[in-house]
PDB file of N, CA and C in Angstrom:
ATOM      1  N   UNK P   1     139.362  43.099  98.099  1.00 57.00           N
ATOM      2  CA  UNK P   1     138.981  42.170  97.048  1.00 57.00           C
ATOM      3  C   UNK P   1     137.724  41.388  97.440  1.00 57.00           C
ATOM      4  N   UNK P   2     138.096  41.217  98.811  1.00 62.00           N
ATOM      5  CA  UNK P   2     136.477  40.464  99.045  1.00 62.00           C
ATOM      6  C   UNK P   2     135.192  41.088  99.332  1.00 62.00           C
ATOM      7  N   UNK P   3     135.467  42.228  99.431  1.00 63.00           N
ATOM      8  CA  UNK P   3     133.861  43.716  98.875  1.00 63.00           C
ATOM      9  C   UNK P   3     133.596  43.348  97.681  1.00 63.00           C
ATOM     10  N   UNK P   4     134.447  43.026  96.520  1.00 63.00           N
ATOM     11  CA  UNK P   4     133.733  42.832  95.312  1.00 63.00           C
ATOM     12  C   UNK P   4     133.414  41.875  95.042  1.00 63.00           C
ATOM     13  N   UNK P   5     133.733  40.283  95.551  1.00 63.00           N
ATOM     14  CA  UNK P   5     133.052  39.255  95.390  1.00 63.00           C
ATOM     15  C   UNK P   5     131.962  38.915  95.889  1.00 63.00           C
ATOM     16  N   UNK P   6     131.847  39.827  97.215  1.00 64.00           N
ATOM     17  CA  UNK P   6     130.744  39.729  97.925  1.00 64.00           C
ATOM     18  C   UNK P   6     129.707  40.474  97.033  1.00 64.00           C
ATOM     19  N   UNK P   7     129.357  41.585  96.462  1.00 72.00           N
ATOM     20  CA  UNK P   7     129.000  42.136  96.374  1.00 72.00           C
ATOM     21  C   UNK P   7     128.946  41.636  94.475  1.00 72.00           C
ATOM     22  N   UNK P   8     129.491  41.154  93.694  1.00 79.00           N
ATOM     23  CA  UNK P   8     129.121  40.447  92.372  1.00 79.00           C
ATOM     24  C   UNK P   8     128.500  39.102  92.350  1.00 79.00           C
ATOM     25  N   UNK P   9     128.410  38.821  93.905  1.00 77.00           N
ATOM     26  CA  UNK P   9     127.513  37.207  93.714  1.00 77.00           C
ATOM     27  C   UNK P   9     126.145  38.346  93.954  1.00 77.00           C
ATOM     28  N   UNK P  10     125.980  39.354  95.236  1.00 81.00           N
ATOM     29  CA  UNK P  10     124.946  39.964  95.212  1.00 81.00           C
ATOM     30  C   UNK P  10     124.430  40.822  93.588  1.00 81.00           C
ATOM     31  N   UNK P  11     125.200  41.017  93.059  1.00 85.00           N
ATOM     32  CA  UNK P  11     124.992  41.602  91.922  1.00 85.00           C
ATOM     33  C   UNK P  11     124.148  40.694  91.098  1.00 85.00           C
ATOM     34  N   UNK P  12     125.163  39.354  91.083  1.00 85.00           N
ATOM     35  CA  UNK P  12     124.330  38.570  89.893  1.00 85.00           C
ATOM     36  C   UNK P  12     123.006  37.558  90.263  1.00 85.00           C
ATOM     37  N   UNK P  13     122.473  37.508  91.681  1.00 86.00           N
ATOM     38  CA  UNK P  13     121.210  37.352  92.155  1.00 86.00           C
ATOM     39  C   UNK P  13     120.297  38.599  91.340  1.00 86.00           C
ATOM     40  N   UNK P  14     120.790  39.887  91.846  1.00 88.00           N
ATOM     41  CA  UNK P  14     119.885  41.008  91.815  1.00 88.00           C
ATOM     42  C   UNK P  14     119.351  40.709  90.267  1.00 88.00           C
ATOM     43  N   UNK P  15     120.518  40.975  89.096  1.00 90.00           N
ATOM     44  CA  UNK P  15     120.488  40.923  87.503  1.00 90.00           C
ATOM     45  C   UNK P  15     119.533  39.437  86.897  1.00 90.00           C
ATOM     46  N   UNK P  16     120.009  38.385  88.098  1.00 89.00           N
ATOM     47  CA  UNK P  16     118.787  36.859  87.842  1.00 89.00           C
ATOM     48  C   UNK P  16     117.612  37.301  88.136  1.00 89.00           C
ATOM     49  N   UNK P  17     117.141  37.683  89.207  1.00 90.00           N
ATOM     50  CA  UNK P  17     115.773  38.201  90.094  1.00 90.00           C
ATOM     51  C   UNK P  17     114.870  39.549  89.231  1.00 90.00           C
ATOM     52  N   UNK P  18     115.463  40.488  88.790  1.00 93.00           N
ATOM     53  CA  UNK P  18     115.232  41.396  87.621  1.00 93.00           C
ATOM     54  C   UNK P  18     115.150  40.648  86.057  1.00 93.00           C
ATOM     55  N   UNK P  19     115.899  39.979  85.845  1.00 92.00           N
ATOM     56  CA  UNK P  19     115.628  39.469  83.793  1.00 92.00           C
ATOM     57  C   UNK P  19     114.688  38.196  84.091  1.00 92.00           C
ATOM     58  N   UNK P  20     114.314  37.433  85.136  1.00 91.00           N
ATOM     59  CA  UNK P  20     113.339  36.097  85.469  1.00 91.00           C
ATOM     60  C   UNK P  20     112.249  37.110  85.342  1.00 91.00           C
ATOM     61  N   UNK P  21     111.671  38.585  85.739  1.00 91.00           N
ATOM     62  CA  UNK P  21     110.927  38.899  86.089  1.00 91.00           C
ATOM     63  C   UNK P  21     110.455  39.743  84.744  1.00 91.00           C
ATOM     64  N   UNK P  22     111.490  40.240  84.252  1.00 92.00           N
ATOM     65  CA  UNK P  22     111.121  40.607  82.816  1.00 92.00           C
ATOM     66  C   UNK P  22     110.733  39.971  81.986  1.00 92.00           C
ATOM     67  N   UNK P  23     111.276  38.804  81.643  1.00 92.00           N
ATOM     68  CA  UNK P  23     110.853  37.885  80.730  1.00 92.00           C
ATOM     69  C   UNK P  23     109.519  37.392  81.177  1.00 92.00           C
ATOM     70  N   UNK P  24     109.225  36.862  82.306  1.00 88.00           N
ATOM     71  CA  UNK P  24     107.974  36.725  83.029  1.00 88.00           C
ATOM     72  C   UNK P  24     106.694  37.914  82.429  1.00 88.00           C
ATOM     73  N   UNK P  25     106.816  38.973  82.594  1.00 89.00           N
ATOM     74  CA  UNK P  25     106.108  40.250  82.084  1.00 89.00           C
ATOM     75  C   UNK P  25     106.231  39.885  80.347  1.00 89.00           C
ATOM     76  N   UNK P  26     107.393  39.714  79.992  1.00 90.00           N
ATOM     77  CA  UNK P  26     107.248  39.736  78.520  1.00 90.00           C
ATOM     78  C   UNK P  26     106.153  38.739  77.932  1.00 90.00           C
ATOM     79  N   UNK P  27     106.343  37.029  78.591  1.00 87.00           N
ATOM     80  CA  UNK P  27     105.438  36.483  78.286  1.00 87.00           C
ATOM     81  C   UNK P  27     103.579  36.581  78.533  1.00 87.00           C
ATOM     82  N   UNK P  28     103.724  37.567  79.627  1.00 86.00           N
ATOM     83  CA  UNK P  28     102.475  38.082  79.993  1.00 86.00           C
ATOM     84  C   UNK P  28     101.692  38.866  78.952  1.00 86.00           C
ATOM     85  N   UNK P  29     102.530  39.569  78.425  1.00 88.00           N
ATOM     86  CA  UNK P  29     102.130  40.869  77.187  1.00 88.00           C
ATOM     87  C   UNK P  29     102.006  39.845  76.426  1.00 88.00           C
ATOM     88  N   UNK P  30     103.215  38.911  76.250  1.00 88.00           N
ATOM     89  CA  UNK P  30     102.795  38.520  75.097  1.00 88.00           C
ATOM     90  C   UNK P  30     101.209  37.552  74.653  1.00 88.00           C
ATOM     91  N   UNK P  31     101.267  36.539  75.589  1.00 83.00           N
ATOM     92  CA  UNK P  31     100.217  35.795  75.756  1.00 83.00           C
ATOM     93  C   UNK P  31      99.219  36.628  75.952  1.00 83.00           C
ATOM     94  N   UNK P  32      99.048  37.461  76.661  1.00 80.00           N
ATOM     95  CA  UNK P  32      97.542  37.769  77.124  1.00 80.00           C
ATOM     96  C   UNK P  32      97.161  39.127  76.000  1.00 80.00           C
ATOM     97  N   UNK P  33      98.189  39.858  75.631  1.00 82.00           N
ATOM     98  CA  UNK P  33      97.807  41.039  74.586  1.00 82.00           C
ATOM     99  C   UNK P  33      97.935  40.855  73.112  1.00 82.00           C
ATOM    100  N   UNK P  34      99.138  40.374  72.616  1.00 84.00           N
ATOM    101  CA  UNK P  34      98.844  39.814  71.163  1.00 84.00           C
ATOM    102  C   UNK P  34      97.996  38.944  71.388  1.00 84.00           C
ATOM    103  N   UNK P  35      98.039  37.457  71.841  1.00 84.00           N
ATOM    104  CA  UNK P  35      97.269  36.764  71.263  1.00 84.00           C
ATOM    105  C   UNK P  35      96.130  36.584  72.033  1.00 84.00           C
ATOM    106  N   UNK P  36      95.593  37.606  72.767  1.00 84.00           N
ATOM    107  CA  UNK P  36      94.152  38.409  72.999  1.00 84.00           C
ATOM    108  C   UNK P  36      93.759  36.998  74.179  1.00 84.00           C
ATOM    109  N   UNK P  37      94.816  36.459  75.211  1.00 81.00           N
ATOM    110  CA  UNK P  37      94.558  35.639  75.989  1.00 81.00           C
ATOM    111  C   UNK P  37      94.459  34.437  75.975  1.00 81.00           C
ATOM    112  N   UNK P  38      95.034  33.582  74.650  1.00 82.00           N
ATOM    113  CA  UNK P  38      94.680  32.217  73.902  1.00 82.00           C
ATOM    114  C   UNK P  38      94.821  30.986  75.195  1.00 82.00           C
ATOM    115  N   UNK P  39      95.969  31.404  76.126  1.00 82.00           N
ATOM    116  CA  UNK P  39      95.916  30.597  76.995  1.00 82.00           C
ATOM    117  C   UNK P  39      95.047  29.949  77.976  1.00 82.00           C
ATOM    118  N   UNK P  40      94.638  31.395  78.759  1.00 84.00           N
ATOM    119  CA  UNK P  40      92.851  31.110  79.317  1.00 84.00           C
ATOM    120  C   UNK P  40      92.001  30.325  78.805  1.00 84.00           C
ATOM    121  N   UNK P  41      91.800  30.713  77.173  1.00 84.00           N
ATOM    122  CA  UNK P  41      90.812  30.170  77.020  1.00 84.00           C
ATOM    123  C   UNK P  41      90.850  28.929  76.466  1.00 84.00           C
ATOM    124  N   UNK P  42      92.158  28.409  75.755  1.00 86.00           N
ATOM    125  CA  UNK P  42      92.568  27.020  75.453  1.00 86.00           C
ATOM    126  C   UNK P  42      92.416  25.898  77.234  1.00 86.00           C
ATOM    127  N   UNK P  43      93.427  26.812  78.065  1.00 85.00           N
ATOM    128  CA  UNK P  43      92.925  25.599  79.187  1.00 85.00           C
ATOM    129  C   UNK P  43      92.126  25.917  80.091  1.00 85.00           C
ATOM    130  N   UNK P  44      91.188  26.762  80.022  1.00 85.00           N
ATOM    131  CA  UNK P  44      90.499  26.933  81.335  1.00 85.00           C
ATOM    132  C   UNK P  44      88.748  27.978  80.569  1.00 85.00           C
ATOM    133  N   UNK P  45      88.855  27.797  79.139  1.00 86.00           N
ATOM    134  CA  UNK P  45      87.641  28.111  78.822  1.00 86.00           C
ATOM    135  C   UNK P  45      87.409  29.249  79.180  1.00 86.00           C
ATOM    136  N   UNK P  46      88.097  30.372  79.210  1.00 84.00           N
ATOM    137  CA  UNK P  46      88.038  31.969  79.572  1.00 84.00           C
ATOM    138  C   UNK P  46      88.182  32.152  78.569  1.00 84.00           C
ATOM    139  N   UNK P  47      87.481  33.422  78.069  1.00 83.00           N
ATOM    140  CA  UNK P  47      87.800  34.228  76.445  1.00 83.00           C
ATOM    141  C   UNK P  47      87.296  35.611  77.118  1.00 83.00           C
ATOM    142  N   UNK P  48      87.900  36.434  75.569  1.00 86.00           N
ATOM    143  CA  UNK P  48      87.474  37.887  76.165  1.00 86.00           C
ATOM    144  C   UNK P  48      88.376  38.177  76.683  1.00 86.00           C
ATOM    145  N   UNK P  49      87.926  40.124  77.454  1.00 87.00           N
ATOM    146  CA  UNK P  49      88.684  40.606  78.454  1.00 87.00           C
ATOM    147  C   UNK P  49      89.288  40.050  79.557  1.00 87.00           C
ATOM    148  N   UNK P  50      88.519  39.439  80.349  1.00 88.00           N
ATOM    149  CA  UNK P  50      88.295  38.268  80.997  1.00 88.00           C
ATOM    150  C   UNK P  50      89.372  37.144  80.987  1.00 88.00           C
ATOM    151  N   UNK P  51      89.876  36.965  80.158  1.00 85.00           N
ATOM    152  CA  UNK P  51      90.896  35.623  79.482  1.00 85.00           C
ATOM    153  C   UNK P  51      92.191  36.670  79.236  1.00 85.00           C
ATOM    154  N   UNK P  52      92.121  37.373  78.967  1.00 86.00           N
ATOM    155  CA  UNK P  52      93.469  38.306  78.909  1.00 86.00           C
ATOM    156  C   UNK P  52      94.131  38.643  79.903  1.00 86.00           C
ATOM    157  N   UNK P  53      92.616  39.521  81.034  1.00 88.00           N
ATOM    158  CA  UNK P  53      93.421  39.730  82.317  1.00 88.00           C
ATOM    159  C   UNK P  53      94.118  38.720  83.269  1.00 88.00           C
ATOM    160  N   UNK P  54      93.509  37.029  82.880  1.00 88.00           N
ATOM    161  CA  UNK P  54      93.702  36.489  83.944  1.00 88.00           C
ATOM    162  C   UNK P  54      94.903  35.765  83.164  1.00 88.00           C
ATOM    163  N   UNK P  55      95.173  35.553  82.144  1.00 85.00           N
ATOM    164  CA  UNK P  55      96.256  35.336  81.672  1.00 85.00           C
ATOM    165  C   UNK P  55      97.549  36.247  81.707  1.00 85.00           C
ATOM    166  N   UNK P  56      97.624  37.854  81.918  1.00 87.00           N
ATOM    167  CA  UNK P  56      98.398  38.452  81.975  1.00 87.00           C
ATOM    168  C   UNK P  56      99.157  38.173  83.228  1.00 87.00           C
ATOM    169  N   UNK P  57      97.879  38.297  84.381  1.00 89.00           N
ATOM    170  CA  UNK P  57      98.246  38.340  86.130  1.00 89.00           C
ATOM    171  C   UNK P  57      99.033  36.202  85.958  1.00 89.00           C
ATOM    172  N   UNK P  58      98.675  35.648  85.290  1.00 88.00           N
ATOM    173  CA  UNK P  58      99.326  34.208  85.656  1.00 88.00           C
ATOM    174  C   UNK P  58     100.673  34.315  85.575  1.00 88.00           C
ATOM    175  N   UNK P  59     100.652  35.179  84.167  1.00 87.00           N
ATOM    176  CA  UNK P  59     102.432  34.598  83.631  1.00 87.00           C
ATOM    177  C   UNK P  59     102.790  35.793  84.247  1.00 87.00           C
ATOM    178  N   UNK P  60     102.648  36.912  84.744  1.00 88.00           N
ATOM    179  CA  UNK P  60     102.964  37.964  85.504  1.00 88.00           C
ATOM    180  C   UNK P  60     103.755  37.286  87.061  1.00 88.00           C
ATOM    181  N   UNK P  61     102.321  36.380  87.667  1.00 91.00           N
ATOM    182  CA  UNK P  61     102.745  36.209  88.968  1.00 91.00           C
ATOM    183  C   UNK P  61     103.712  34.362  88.808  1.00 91.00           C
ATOM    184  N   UNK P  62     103.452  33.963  87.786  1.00 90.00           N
ATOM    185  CA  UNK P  62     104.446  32.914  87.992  1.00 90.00           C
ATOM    186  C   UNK P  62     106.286  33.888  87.549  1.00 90.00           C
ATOM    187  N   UNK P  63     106.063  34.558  86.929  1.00 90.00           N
ATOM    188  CA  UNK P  63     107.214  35.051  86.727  1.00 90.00           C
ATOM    189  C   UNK P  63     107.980  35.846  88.229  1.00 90.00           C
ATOM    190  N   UNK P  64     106.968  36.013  88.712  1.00 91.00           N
ATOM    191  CA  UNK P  64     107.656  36.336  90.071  1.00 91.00           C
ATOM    192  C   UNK P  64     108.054  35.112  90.987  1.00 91.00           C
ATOM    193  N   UNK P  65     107.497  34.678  90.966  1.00 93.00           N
ATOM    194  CA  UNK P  65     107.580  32.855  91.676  1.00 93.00           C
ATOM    195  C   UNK P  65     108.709  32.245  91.252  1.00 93.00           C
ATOM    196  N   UNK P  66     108.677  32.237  89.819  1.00 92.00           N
ATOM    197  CA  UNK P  66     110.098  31.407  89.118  1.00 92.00           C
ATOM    198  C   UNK P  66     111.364  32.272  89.565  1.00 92.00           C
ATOM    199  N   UNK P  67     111.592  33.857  89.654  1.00 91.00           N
ATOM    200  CA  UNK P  67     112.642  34.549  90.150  1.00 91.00           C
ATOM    201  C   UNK P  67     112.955  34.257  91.490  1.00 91.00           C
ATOM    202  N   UNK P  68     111.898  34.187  92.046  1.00 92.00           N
ATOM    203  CA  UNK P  68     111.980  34.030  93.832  1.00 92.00           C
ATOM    204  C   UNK P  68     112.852  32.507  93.616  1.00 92.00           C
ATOM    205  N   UNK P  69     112.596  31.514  93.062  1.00 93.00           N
ATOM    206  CA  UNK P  69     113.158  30.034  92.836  1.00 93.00           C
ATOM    207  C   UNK P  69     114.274  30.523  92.703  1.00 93.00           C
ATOM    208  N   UNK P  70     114.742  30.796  91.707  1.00 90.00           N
ATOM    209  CA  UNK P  70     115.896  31.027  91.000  1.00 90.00           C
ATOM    210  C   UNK P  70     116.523  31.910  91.667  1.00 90.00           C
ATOM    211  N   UNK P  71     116.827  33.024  92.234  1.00 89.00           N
ATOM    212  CA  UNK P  71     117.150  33.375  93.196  1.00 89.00           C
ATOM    213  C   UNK P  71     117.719  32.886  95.158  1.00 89.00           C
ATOM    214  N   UNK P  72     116.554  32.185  94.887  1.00 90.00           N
ATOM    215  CA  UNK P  72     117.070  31.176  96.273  1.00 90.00           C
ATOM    216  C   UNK P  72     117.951  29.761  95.701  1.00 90.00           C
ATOM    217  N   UNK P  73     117.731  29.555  94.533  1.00 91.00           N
ATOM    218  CA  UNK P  73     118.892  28.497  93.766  1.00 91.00           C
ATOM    219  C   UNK P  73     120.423  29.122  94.230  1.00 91.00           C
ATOM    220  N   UNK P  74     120.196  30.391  93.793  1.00 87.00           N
ATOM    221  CA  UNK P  74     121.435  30.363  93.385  1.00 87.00           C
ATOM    222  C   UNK P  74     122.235  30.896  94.721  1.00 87.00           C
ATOM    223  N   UNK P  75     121.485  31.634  95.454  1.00 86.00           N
ATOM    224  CA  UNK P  75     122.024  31.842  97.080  1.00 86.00           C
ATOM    225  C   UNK P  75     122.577  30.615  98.177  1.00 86.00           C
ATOM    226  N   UNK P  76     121.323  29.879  97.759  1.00 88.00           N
ATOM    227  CA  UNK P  76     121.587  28.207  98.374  1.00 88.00           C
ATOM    228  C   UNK P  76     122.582  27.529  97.797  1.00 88.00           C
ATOM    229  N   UNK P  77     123.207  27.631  96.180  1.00 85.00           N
ATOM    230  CA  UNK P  77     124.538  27.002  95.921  1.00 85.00           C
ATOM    231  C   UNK P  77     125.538  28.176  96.364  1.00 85.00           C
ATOM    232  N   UNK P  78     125.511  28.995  96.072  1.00 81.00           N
ATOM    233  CA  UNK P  78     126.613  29.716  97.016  1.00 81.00           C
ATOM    234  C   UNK P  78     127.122  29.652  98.287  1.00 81.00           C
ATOM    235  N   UNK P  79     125.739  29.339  99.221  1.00 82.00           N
ATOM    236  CA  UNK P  79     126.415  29.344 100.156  1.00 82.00           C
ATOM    237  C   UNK P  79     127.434  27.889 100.774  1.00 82.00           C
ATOM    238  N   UNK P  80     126.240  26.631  99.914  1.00 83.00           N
ATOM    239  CA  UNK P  80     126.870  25.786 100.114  1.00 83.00           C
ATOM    240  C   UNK P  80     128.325  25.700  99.543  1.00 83.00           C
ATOM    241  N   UNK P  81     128.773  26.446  98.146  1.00 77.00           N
ATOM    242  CA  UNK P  81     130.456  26.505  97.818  1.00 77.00           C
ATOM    243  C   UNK P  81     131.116  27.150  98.856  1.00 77.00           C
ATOM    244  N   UNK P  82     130.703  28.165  99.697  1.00 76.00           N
ATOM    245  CA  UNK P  82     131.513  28.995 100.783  1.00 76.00           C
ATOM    246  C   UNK P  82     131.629  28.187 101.773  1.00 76.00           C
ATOM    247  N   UNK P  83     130.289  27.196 102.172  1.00 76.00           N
ATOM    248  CA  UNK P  83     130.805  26.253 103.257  1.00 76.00           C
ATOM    249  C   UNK P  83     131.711  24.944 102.761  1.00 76.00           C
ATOM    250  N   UNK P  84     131.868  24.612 101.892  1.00 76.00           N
ATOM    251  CA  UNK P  84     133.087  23.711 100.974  1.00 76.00           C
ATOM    252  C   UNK P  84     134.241  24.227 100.974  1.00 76.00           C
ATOM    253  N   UNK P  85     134.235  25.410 100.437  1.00 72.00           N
ATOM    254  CA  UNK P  85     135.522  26.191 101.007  1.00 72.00           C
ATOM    255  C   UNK P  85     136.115  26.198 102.299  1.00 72.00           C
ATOM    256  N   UNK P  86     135.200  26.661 102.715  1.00 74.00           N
ATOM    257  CA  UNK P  86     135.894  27.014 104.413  1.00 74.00           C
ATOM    258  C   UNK P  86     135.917  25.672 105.135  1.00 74.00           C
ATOM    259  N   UNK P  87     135.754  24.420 104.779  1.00 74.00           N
ATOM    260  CA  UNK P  87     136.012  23.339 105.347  1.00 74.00           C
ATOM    261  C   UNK P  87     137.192  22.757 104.805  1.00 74.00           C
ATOM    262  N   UNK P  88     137.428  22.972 103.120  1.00 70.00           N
ATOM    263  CA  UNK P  88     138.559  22.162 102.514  1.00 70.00           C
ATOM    264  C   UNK P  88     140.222  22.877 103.599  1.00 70.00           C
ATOM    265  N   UNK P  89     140.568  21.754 103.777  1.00 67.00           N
ATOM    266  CA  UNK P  89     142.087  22.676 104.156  1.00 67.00           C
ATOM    267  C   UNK P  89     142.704  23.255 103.132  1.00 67.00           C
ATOM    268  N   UNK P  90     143.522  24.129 103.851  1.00 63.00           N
ATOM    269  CA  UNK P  90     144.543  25.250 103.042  1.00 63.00           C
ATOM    270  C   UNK P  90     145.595  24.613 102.740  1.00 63.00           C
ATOM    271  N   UNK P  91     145.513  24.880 101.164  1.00 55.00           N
ATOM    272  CA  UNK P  91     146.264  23.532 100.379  1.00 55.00           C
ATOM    273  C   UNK P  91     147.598  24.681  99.982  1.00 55.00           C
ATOM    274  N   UNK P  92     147.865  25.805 100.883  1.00 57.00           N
ATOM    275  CA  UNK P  92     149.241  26.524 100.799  1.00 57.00           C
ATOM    276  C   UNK P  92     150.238  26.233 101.974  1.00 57.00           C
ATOM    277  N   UNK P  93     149.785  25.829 103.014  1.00 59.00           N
ATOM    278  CA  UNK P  93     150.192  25.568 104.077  1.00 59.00           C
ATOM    279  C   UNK P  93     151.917  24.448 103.320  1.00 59.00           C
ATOM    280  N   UNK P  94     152.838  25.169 103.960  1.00 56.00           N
ATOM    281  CA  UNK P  94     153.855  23.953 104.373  1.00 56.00           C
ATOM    282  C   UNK P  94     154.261  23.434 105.772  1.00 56.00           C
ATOM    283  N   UNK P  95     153.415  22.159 105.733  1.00 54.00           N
ATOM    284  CA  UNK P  95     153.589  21.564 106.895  1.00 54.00           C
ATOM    285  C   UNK P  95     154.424  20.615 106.797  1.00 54.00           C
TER     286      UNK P  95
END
């Protein structure tokens, strides 16, 4: 039983770390290819090809950044519940 818990907290990092990174890409396409880079050039005065690519690679590479976060979120509360656990006493014990 404890192969599969081990292995569904690893699961649901992997499934966080993969859909942070998709959506990340999605907003990339979206911003930088429909709306032909509006971001660039609203805050940083880039237009053009130019404003697309560097808008694609932003929300591209923050989307990797925000998974890497979110990912170490959720490893770092885990582990801290396993060390809560293994400190609370065993509340089956009859003593």
């Amino acid at each position: 039983m404890k192969f599969f818990i081990i292995n569904s907290f690893r699961l649901m990092v992997y499934v966080a770390y993969i859909a942070t990174i998709v959506v990340g890409l999605g907003l990339a396409y979206f911003n930088g290819v429909v709306h032909k880079g509006a971001f660039m050039e609203e805050v940083f005065q880039i237009s053009g090809q130019m404003g697309q690519i560097l808008t694609f690679v932003f929300f591209a590479v923050g989307g990797w950044v925000v998974a890497s976060v979110v990912a170490g979120l959720i490893v770092t509360l885990l582990d801290i519940r396993d060390d809560i656990n293994d400190r609370l006493p065993d509340a089956r014990r009859d003593d």
